[in-house]
XYZ file of C-alpha atoms in Angstrom:
371
model
C 111.237 98.200 119.039
C 109.996 94.846 120.203
C 106.290 95.666 120.202
C 105.980 98.448 117.604
C 102.641 98.161 115.905
C 101.673 94.870 117.484
C 99.522 93.038 114.966
C 95.944 92.762 116.106
C 94.351 91.548 112.913
C 91.046 91.487 114.696
C 87.377 92.400 115.108
C 84.267 90.428 116.476
C 83.885 87.269 114.388
C 83.035 87.335 110.721
C 79.345 87.039 111.579
C 79.470 90.429 113.318
C 80.631 92.081 110.128
C 78.106 90.424 107.871
C 74.994 89.073 109.577
C 73.854 87.964 113.012
C 74.164 84.500 114.494
C 76.965 82.060 115.071
C 79.271 80.814 112.377
C 80.707 77.324 112.846
C 84.241 76.929 111.528
C 84.659 74.022 109.153
C 86.904 71.334 110.579
C 89.778 69.904 108.532
C 88.598 66.844 106.605
C 90.607 63.643 106.682
C 92.258 62.976 103.340
C 94.139 60.101 101.779
C 96.862 62.280 100.281
C 100.372 61.845 101.760
C 100.017 65.021 103.910
C 97.160 64.330 106.341
C 97.121 67.895 107.689
C 96.489 69.441 104.287
C 94.275 72.218 105.675
C 95.082 74.335 108.715
C 92.746 76.921 110.261
C 93.705 79.557 112.821
C 91.770 82.493 114.176
C 91.924 85.507 116.441
C 89.283 87.642 118.158
C 90.232 91.175 119.174
C 88.935 94.211 120.952
C 90.776 97.494 120.310
C 90.120 100.820 122.035
C 91.851 104.121 121.246
C 91.394 107.549 122.822
C 93.275 110.861 123.082
C 92.918 114.278 124.678
C 92.864 116.326 121.465
C 89.401 117.479 122.593
C 90.816 118.386 126.061
C 89.561 115.203 127.758
C 91.483 111.917 127.504
C 88.321 109.850 127.904
C 86.058 112.355 126.199
C 84.543 112.356 122.722
C 87.606 111.495 120.636
C 87.727 107.711 120.949
C 86.704 104.477 119.205
C 86.182 100.831 120.164
C 86.377 98.190 117.430
C 85.718 94.457 117.651
C 86.620 91.893 115.093
C 88.000 88.580 113.948
C 90.750 87.245 111.754
C 90.463 83.820 110.146
C 93.565 82.317 108.528
C 93.315 79.254 106.266
C 96.125 77.436 104.486
C 95.611 74.433 102.202
C 98.398 72.260 100.772
C 97.697 70.890 97.305
C 101.088 69.166 97.146
C 104.275 69.270 99.200
C 105.375 72.295 97.113
C 102.137 74.229 96.408
C 99.709 75.837 98.874
C 96.868 78.378 98.917
C 96.738 80.863 101.787
C 93.957 83.204 102.911
C 93.324 85.624 105.758
C 89.855 87.156 106.149
C 89.147 90.125 108.418
C 85.740 91.014 109.855
C 85.159 94.090 112.005
C 82.570 96.216 113.801
C 83.015 99.761 115.133
C 80.881 100.174 118.241
C 80.960 103.990 118.560
C 79.709 106.682 116.191
C 81.825 107.872 113.276
C 81.911 111.390 114.725
C 83.901 110.243 117.735
C 87.172 109.133 116.150
C 86.174 107.996 112.696
C 85.656 104.342 111.809
C 88.454 101.798 111.819
C 88.821 100.508 108.225
C 86.594 103.366 107.009
C 83.170 101.760 107.621
C 80.888 100.920 110.537
C 81.289 97.213 109.778
C 82.699 95.109 106.993
C 84.868 92.208 105.924
C 87.629 91.644 103.383
C 90.408 89.258 102.400
C 93.705 90.754 103.520
C 95.782 87.983 101.940
C 94.882 85.467 99.249
C 97.785 83.881 97.411
C 99.359 80.795 95.933
C 102.782 79.884 97.312
C 105.112 77.498 95.489
C 108.461 76.279 96.802
C 111.096 74.503 94.717
C 114.247 73.590 96.666
C 115.517 76.961 97.937
C 113.229 79.129 95.780
C 109.778 80.396 96.779
C 107.190 82.182 94.617
C 104.192 83.988 96.133
C 101.477 85.273 93.768
C 98.474 87.305 94.943
C 97.562 89.296 98.035
C 100.403 89.078 100.528
C 102.352 90.813 103.269
C 105.661 92.426 102.264
C 108.517 93.222 104.619
C 111.290 95.056 102.783
C 113.035 98.033 104.434
C 111.237 100.804 102.525
C 108.162 99.005 101.168
C 106.162 97.111 103.764
C 102.733 96.807 105.349
C 102.168 99.146 108.298
C 101.048 96.860 111.153
C 98.592 98.642 113.468
C 94.964 98.499 114.635
C 92.953 95.691 113.045
C 95.257 94.307 110.360
C 98.610 95.033 108.695
C 98.685 96.709 105.317
C 99.060 94.283 102.417
C 99.776 94.210 98.689
C 98.842 92.444 95.501
C 102.217 91.342 94.210
C 104.402 88.660 92.707
C 107.380 87.821 94.895
C 110.340 85.558 94.178
C 112.953 84.689 96.820
C 115.964 82.392 96.827
C 118.239 81.266 99.664
C 120.559 78.824 97.883
C 123.641 80.549 99.304
C 124.132 80.088 103.044
C 123.056 83.133 105.119
C 122.127 85.047 101.946
C 118.604 85.665 100.609
C 117.695 87.300 97.299
C 114.196 88.779 96.959
C 112.272 90.509 94.187
C 108.681 91.790 94.241
C 106.515 93.331 91.523
C 103.592 95.192 93.138
C 100.301 96.130 91.458
C 98.031 97.153 94.377
C 98.305 98.345 97.959
C 95.829 97.969 100.798
C 97.139 100.626 103.136
C 96.782 100.070 106.856
C 93.294 100.895 108.183
C 91.895 101.498 104.692
C 89.387 98.639 104.314
C 89.156 96.579 101.127
C 91.732 96.697 98.313
C 90.967 99.718 96.143
C 94.334 101.420 95.593
C 95.907 100.525 92.254
C 99.580 101.441 91.988
C 99.993 102.864 88.465
C 103.091 102.248 86.423
C 105.829 99.801 87.315
C 106.446 99.331 91.034
C 109.046 96.833 92.135
C 111.781 96.114 94.655
C 114.696 93.721 94.566
C 117.482 93.159 97.020
C 119.834 90.856 98.864
C 120.068 90.314 102.626
C 122.900 88.639 104.545
C 122.862 87.472 108.176
C 125.254 85.080 109.916
C 124.171 86.151 113.446
C 127.343 88.225 113.867
C 127.323 90.333 110.708
C 124.202 91.382 108.837
C 123.419 93.681 105.953
C 121.174 94.298 102.984
C 121.021 96.333 99.797
C 117.814 97.182 97.920
C 116.694 98.972 94.777
C 113.162 100.391 94.461
C 111.317 101.670 91.388
C 108.058 103.297 92.525
C 106.302 104.896 89.563
C 103.160 105.424 91.667
C 105.044 107.947 93.853
C 107.519 109.141 91.224
C 110.884 107.968 92.513
C 113.634 105.391 92.459
C 115.653 104.578 95.551
C 118.765 102.773 96.748
C 118.779 101.542 100.344
C 121.575 99.785 102.244
C 122.240 98.798 105.843
C 124.919 96.923 107.773
C 125.252 95.655 111.334
C 127.864 93.931 113.471
C 127.243 92.175 116.792
C 130.276 92.485 119.081
C 128.601 90.449 121.804
C 128.369 93.180 124.412
C 126.944 95.639 121.883
C 125.624 95.773 118.334
C 126.372 98.602 115.901
C 124.204 99.323 112.845
C 124.195 101.879 110.045
C 121.824 102.649 107.161
C 121.703 104.775 103.998
C 118.882 105.696 101.615
C 119.047 107.853 98.491
C 115.701 108.771 96.925
C 115.767 110.084 93.340
C 112.458 111.922 92.806
C 111.106 112.621 89.313
C 110.096 116.075 90.567
C 111.799 117.956 93.393
C 115.170 117.586 95.045
C 116.663 114.173 95.627
C 116.862 113.071 99.264
C 119.579 111.454 101.356
C 118.987 109.718 104.671
C 121.713 108.411 106.975
C 121.300 106.479 110.200
C 123.267 104.907 113.047
C 122.167 102.739 115.965
C 123.884 101.157 118.954
C 122.181 98.590 121.176
C 123.255 96.588 124.216
C 121.926 94.758 127.281
C 122.508 95.802 130.887
C 121.009 94.144 133.968
C 118.554 92.310 131.676
C 117.405 95.582 130.081
C 117.702 95.963 126.295
C 118.960 99.490 125.579
C 119.398 101.371 122.311
C 120.259 104.816 120.982
C 119.567 105.847 117.368
C 120.248 108.750 115.029
C 118.949 109.744 111.587
C 119.971 112.622 109.342
C 117.631 113.595 106.475
C 118.898 116.037 103.850
C 117.301 117.929 100.934
C 113.847 116.253 100.942
C 111.661 113.702 102.683
C 112.640 110.043 102.260
C 110.393 107.991 99.996
C 108.674 104.847 101.263
C 105.451 102.868 100.772
C 103.410 101.768 103.784
C 106.140 102.011 106.431
C 109.926 102.135 106.649
C 112.875 100.878 108.709
C 114.514 104.193 109.610
C 115.937 103.866 113.108
C 114.266 106.829 114.842
C 110.659 106.026 113.946
C 108.268 106.105 116.916
C 104.759 104.706 117.524
C 103.008 107.671 115.880
C 105.913 109.284 114.015
C 107.778 108.326 110.845
C 111.028 110.294 110.691
C 110.899 110.045 106.883
C 107.988 112.530 106.944
C 109.604 115.092 109.268
C 111.753 116.964 106.731
C 110.630 120.630 106.494
C 112.778 122.722 104.114
C 115.983 121.950 105.969
C 118.110 119.117 107.218
C 116.679 117.009 110.026
C 118.674 115.572 112.913
C 116.594 112.982 114.757
C 117.455 111.103 117.943
C 115.795 108.238 119.795
C 116.561 106.272 122.962
C 114.705 103.141 124.081
C 114.758 100.589 126.892
C 112.844 97.318 127.172
C 112.608 94.387 129.565
C 110.557 91.215 130.004
C 109.259 90.278 133.455
C 107.875 86.733 133.155
C 104.608 87.238 131.202
C 104.931 91.057 131.099
C 106.899 92.900 128.399
C 107.613 96.611 128.702
C 109.297 99.236 126.555
C 109.768 102.973 126.925
C 111.239 105.309 124.312
C 111.747 108.963 123.499
C 112.313 110.457 120.029
C 113.242 114.061 119.242
C 113.049 115.631 115.770
C 114.443 118.956 114.535
C 111.063 120.288 113.419
C 109.791 120.891 116.985
C 108.326 117.407 117.190
C 108.941 114.880 119.915
C 107.294 111.643 121.012
C 107.477 109.636 124.230
C 106.022 106.098 124.265
C 105.364 103.420 126.870
C 104.276 100.004 125.588
C 103.152 97.081 127.754
C 102.224 93.561 126.684
C 100.896 90.875 129.018
C 100.256 87.186 128.279
C 97.242 86.473 130.451
C 97.014 82.874 129.267
C 98.417 80.739 126.459
C 95.743 81.983 124.042
C 95.033 85.446 125.521
C 97.260 88.521 125.425
C 96.623 92.108 126.484
C 98.328 95.343 125.533
C 98.517 98.987 126.570
C 100.201 101.804 124.639
C 100.638 105.350 125.938
C 102.113 108.057 123.730
C 102.752 111.755 124.262
C 103.407 113.746 121.089
C 104.061 117.394 120.318
C 104.634 118.915 116.895
C 104.870 122.318 115.281
C 101.284 121.828 114.117
C 100.013 121.734 117.708
C 102.145 124.631 118.961
C 102.652 124.440 122.709
C 99.971 121.770 123.095
C 100.912 118.110 123.309
C 98.600 115.156 122.702
C 98.241 112.206 125.043
C 96.967 108.984 123.472
C 96.018 105.635 125.003
C 95.418 102.356 123.184
C 94.138 99.145 124.781
C 93.774 95.799 123.056
C 92.925 92.191 123.906
C 93.450 89.149 121.664
C 92.051 85.646 121.947
C 93.611 83.079 119.595
C 91.838 79.909 118.582
């Protein structure tokens, strides 16, 4: 999905989250080192509003509006070593009783990433707080900032079209959870290889997640025939306690009259599929992870989606159906109002066994200003 969990690492400038008044951003200082642009600074201001009709009124009491800011700073010490930081400040404008607070507090600030990155030829090492994007261990990207990790990551791309990656993870900052406070006990690591030559793609990964009590093998493959692309995936989760789980998936995508179309299928057997943060299973929806839908029986999940771009407007609609009496329909719009301003609207309709015959309508609005 082109816009799933659009990153809005946001909230109303760092001063809102800490004290009143304006905060002037420091300008890069001229330096005599060979790289004149040694320090780069980027920022984003965001407003995010969410509401649903779980209290029988779509614009009733169950809603929240958060404001905030993201400041990203990168400094090059040499042509191979840099330090990178992203700081998030936020303010919830409505009471906690309405929807709860984004990030768990009325206001606050934290460093979402803070790492040293070293590159030697085709090898890169990242040490510290960082974003991870592996198929079954990744930061869920929604609301004010994506989930992140404290980790040590090594990647190498010496072989054409092939990348090897390994990460050892010690902490997780789950999406919408505020500051880092979740140690991952034991040994938690992932290593894998990914291949992509634009026509054929594929990856294979191994995960050892002591914090959740499992090991896992994941693999996927895809082939672009030009008119259509076919993909398949497999995940086997070996739990320390409980039955092992198998997940299979298939996806076909094509373009017709400038519309991007896709149809996906997942089969989950014997247990839920393990993952940390978020996962790449094909039939995930905006509010639904298919990996969590297993309920004492095999799950057959289906999803169809269509998307199109009209100049500055991007649109996507999708529908996912799960075997456990859950379905979700989504409509996602993104609009580039100006070069530095983008707007978004997400509508979702979800029904599950937990809500019986009642479905839930949810609306999310956001606006970003980049500077």
